[in-house]
Amino acid sequence: MELLIKNGRIVDWSQDFYGDVYINDGVICEIGKNLNKNCKIIDAKGSTVLPSFIDLHVHFRDPGLTYKEDIESGSLAAAKGGYTMVNLMANTNPVCSNMDTVDYVLEKAKKIGVVDVHQVVSITNNFDGKDISHLDKLKPYVRVISEDGKDVMDSKVMIAAMVKAKESGRIVMCHCEEHSLTGIDTRMSENVMTWRNLALAQFTECKVHMSHVSTKESMEYIIEAKKKGVKVTCEVAPHHIALTDNDYRVNPPIRGKEDVEFLIKAIQDGWADAISTDHAPHSVEDKKNGSPGISGIETAFALCYTKLVKEGHITLNKLSEIMSKNTARIMGVEKGQIKIGYDGDLAIVDIDKEYEISHEAFVSKGKNTPFSGMKVYGDVIKTIKGGKVVFSKN
Ligand code: NCD
Ligand code: ZN
């Protein structure tokens, strides 16, 4: 299948020019000006063409919690947000602790065919906090293990898991939370566990990725560890940049102004590798009963564009770097750049028109957002995966 996108503002981490992109057989084949092909053409005049986004941290709730989200609704929500690849967390029902569950998810996602799906496996079997024997039975296409939403409290178990991850070339994604401290102070709870997980990563030389870093101190520990050569990458979630001092229930909580300023500085200085949404859809009922989380995959680009680029903190090149290039690098895929030979995965966006976020327009089953009614810039018009349009506004 061929596709020619013409007359767009072509932007990725390293380039920004007006021109065309030609995709053939799923791959970017030509980039330039005045390209002419006898194939389907999308006129992107007045729009910006970016590599589509890759989300390292997403909850699609399938299997078992599909009243909140399923692979189909999640995939469509991702595509609407400009994403074509997602990394699904393991806190499903059953918990994703074996290849049967991984393969169920991957096969279903493939059949739906809207976005590329990677499935994370839990660090301990069924989140029991102790047993890691299932890690020996994983196939190579499982690239990440994580106890998201939980973390592993027993340091000895975490060390053993990191050793196994290192041996098999996997990344450990850390949701840093010391549960015995959460009820006392969520900030201390995050900071203590960030520090511990970094110390264990330094000891084991395992690759770790810190999920949804929200405090200044946590980011400071990560920067310090990076300077020492610890193999750590990290992500920041859009809501931890776009909000301050807000009690909308999410884990980790929304922090203060000083934290947000520090996280933005860490992005500017290249310490924060990635933006991930922590897309956590819930039903109205569950949200009322206190479930933490934000349905965030449909609003991520607009929030980041508005808060980071429009407000002058970073360039659009930099935003593309942290939403696409670096996330692709962390997952080890040839995506996230507009480059010959790379996958033809693109997002066409209108960055000039202001619009209002409405939870009613979400295609995710989760309408839980603190951003409804907020005015933003950065509207995704079309999402293209492998040269195929997987989302179109009109
Ligand atoms: C997550 C969820 O809903 O799965 N919620 C959240 O607020 N991030 C789980 C979690 O990380 O606590
Ligand atoms: Zn988490």
XYZ file of C-alpha atoms in Angstrom, residues 80 298-299 355-363 366-367 369 371-376:
21
model
C -7.387 9.285 18.209
C -6.701 11.244 23.919
C -5.524 14.468 25.549
C -10.392 23.853 21.105
C -12.009 22.680 24.303
C -11.384 19.216 25.722
C -14.644 17.323 26.260
C -14.789 13.971 28.044
C -17.998 13.292 26.121
C -15.986 13.149 22.903
C -13.634 10.447 24.273
C -13.740 7.133 22.459
C -13.019 5.857 30.543
C -14.358 9.400 30.648
C -10.464 13.346 33.241
C -9.288 18.342 31.805
C -12.834 18.533 30.451
C -13.560 22.157 29.581
C -9.904 23.136 29.354
C -8.904 25.090 26.247
C -5.904 23.647 24.421
